[in-house]
mmCIF file of C-alpha atoms in Angstrom:
data_model
loop_
_atom_site.group_PDB
_atom_site.id
_atom_site.type_symbol
_atom_site.label_atom_id
_atom_site.label_comp_id
_atom_site.label_asym_id
_atom_site.label_seq_id
_atom_site.Cartn_x
_atom_site.Cartn_y
_atom_site.Cartn_z
ATOM 1 C CA MET E 156 206.965 -37.944 115.590
ATOM 2 C CA SER E 157 206.881 -40.290 112.630
ATOM 3 C CA VAL E 158 209.284 -42.629 114.449
ATOM 4 C CA ILE E 159 206.760 -43.049 117.264
ATOM 5 C CA TYR E 160 204.014 -43.996 114.797
ATOM 6 C CA PHE E 161 206.365 -46.471 113.152
ATOM 7 C CA LEU E 162 207.351 -48.087 116.475
ATOM 8 C CA ILE E 163 203.745 -48.322 117.646
ATOM 9 C CA SER E 164 202.667 -49.963 114.401
ATOM 10 C CA ILE E 165 205.559 -52.451 114.554
ATOM 11 C CA SER E 166 204.738 -53.308 118.188
ATOM 12 C CA ILE E 167 201.088 -53.903 117.296
ATOM 13 C CA VAL E 168 202.102 -56.216 114.448
ATOM 14 C CA VAL E 169 204.410 -58.182 116.767
ATOM 15 C CA ALA E 170 201.682 -58.400 119.442
ATOM 16 C CA VAL E 171 199.173 -59.717 116.898
ATOM 17 C CA PHE E 172 201.718 -62.280 115.713
ATOM 18 C CA PHE E 173 202.230 -63.591 119.259
ATOM 19 C CA LEU E 174 198.474 -63.640 119.863
ATOM 20 C CA VAL E 175 197.919 -65.727 116.724
ATOM 21 C CA ALA E 176 200.754 -68.066 117.727
ATOM 22 C CA PHE E 177 199.244 -68.499 121.200
ATOM 23 C CA ILE E 178 195.753 -69.206 119.867
ATOM 24 C CA LYS E 179 197.165 -71.727 117.399
ATOM 25 C CA ALA E 180 199.064 -73.496 120.197
ATOM 26 C CA VAL E 181 195.976 -73.690 122.405
ATOM 27 C CA LYS E 182 193.801 -75.071 119.605
ATOM 28 C CA SER E 183 196.386 -77.688 118.655
ATOM 29 C CA GLY E 184 196.440 -79.064 122.223
ATOM 30 C CA GLN E 185 199.857 -77.779 123.217
ATOM 31 C CA TYR E 186 198.677 -76.944 126.743
ATOM 32 C CA ASP E 187 196.697 -80.121 127.408
ATOM 33 C CA ASP E 188 197.931 -81.937 130.486
ATOM 34 C CA ASP E 189 197.435 -85.679 130.292
ATOM 35 C CA TYR E 190 199.805 -86.713 133.084
ATOM 36 C CA THR E 191 198.702 -84.737 136.139
ATOM 37 C CA PRO E 192 195.089 -85.996 136.475
ATOM 38 C CA SER E 193 196.256 -89.605 136.680
ATOM 39 C CA VAL E 194 198.750 -88.784 139.419
ATOM 40 C CA ARG E 195 196.502 -86.369 141.324
ATOM 41 C CA MET E 196 194.090 -89.102 142.357
ATOM 42 C CA LEU E 197 196.912 -90.987 144.073
ATOM 43 C CA PHE E 198 197.791 -88.039 146.277
ATOM 44 C CA ASP E 199 194.152 -87.231 147.108
ATOM 45 C CA ASP E 200 193.483 -90.733 148.440
ATOM 46 C CA GLU E 201 196.589 -90.663 150.596
ATOM 47 C CA LEU E 202 195.526 -87.482 152.375
ATOM 48 C CA ILE E 203 192.005 -88.779 153.042
ATOM 49 C CA LYS E 204 193.288 -92.051 154.514
ATOM 50 C CA LYS E 205 195.509 -90.223 157.000
ATOM 51 C CA THR E 206 192.640 -88.154 158.343
ATOM 52 C CA LYS E 207 190.316 -91.163 158.599
ATOM 53 C CA ASN E 208 192.896 -93.195 160.517
ATOM 54 C CA ASN E 209 193.449 -90.382 163.015
ATOM 55 C CA ASN E 210 189.708 -90.089 163.640
ATOM 56 C CA GLN E 211 189.299 -93.833 164.130
ATOM 57 C CA ILE E 212 192.101 -93.963 166.677
ATOM 58 C CA SER E 213 190.563 -91.179 168.754
ATOM 59 C CA ILE E 214 187.120 -92.853 168.676
ATOM 60 C CA THR E 215 188.471 -96.214 169.864
ATOM 61 C CA GLU E 216 190.401 -94.560 172.684
ATOM 62 C CA GLU E 217 187.248 -92.827 173.930
ATOM 63 C CA LYS E 218 185.278 -96.097 173.981
ATOM 64 C CA GLN E 219 187.749 -97.894 176.226
#
């Protein structure tokens, strides 16, 4: 029974260590993404242009 208490206490210590390491990484900016927002706007504009062009073609065909 004492082995179970020992293993549980060791696992809690290891879990706390990883939690502290994760919090330290988040606060230091390890997970900040600086590249994706600059590229995302390029893909968003491309999708909007395709839908606008398709709508304009259908409107001009109906007028003729």
